[in-house]
Short mmCIF file of C-alpha atoms and ligand atoms in Angstrom, two decimals:
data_model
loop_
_atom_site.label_atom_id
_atom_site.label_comp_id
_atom_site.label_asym_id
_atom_site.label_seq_id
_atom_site.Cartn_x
_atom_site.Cartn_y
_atom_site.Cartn_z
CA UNK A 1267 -81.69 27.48 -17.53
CA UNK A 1268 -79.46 28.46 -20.52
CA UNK A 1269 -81.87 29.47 -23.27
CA UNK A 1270 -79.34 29.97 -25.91
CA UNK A 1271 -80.91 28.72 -29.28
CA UNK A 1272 -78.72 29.27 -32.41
CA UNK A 1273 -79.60 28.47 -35.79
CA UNK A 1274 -76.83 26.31 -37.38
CA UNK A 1275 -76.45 27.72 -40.83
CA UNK A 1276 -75.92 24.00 -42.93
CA UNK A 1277 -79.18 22.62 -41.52
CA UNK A 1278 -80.80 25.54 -40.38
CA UNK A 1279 -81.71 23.36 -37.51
CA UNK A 1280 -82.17 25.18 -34.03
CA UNK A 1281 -79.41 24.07 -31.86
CA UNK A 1282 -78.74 24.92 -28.13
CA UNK A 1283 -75.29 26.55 -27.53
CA UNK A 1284 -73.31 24.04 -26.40
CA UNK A 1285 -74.24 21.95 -29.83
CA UNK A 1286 -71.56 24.42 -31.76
CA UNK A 1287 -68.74 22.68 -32.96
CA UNK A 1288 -66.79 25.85 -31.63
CA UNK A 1289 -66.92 24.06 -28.13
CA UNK A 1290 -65.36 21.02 -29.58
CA UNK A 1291 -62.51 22.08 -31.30
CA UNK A 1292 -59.66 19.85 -29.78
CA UNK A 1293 -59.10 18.42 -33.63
CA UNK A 1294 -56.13 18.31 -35.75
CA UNK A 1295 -55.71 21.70 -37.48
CA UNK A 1296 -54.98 20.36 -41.22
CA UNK A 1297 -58.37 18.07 -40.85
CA UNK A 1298 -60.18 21.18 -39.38
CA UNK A 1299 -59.09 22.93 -42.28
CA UNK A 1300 -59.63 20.52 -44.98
CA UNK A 1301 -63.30 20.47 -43.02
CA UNK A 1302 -63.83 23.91 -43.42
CA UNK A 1303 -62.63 23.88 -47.46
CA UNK A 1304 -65.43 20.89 -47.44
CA UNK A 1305 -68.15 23.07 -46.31
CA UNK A 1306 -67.48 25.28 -48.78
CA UNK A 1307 -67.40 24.10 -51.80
CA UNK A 1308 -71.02 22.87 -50.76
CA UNK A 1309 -72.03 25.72 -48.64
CA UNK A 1310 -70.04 28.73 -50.88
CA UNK A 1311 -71.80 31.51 -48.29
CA UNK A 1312 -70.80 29.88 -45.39
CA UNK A 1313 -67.88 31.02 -43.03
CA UNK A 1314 -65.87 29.17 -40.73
CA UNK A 1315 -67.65 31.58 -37.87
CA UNK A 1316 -70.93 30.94 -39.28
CA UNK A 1317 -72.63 28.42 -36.38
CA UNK A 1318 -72.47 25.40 -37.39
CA UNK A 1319 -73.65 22.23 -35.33
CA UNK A 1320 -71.60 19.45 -34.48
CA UNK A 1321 -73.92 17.13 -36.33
CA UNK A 1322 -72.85 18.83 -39.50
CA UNK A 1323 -69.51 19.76 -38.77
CA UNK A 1324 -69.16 15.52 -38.09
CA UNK A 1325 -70.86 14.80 -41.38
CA UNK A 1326 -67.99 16.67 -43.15
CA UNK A 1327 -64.88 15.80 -41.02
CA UNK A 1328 -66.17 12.15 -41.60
CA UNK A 1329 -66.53 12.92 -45.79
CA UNK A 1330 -62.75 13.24 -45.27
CA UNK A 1331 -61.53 10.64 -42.76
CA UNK A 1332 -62.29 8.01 -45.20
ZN1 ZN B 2481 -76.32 21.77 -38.57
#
């Protein structure tokens, strides 16, 4: 059993491995870009290879696919 628990560092929520948006990149490199500016400006000590879940990676893409 994969016991790989990472911390995602927006929500600070435990999150299994597989839960990192890393694993889902197959998106459009401006929005993943414009994503990452997103996170940012709220997050200012956050980097792009920072874990981050795909709950809160979604929460931001969807901020900009208004
Ligand atoms: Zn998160």
């Amino acid at each position: 059993m994969p016991s790989d628990k990472i911390i995602c560092s927006i929500c600070q929520h435990e999150i299994p491995a597989a839960y990192l948006r890393v694993h889902q990149e197959r998106e459009n490199k401006e929005i993943v870009a414009y994503t990452i500016g997103l996170i940012k400006e709220s997050h200012p000590e956050w980097s792009e290879d920072d874990p981050t879940c795909q709950k809160c990676w979604d929460q931001y893409r969807h901020t900009n696919a208004k």
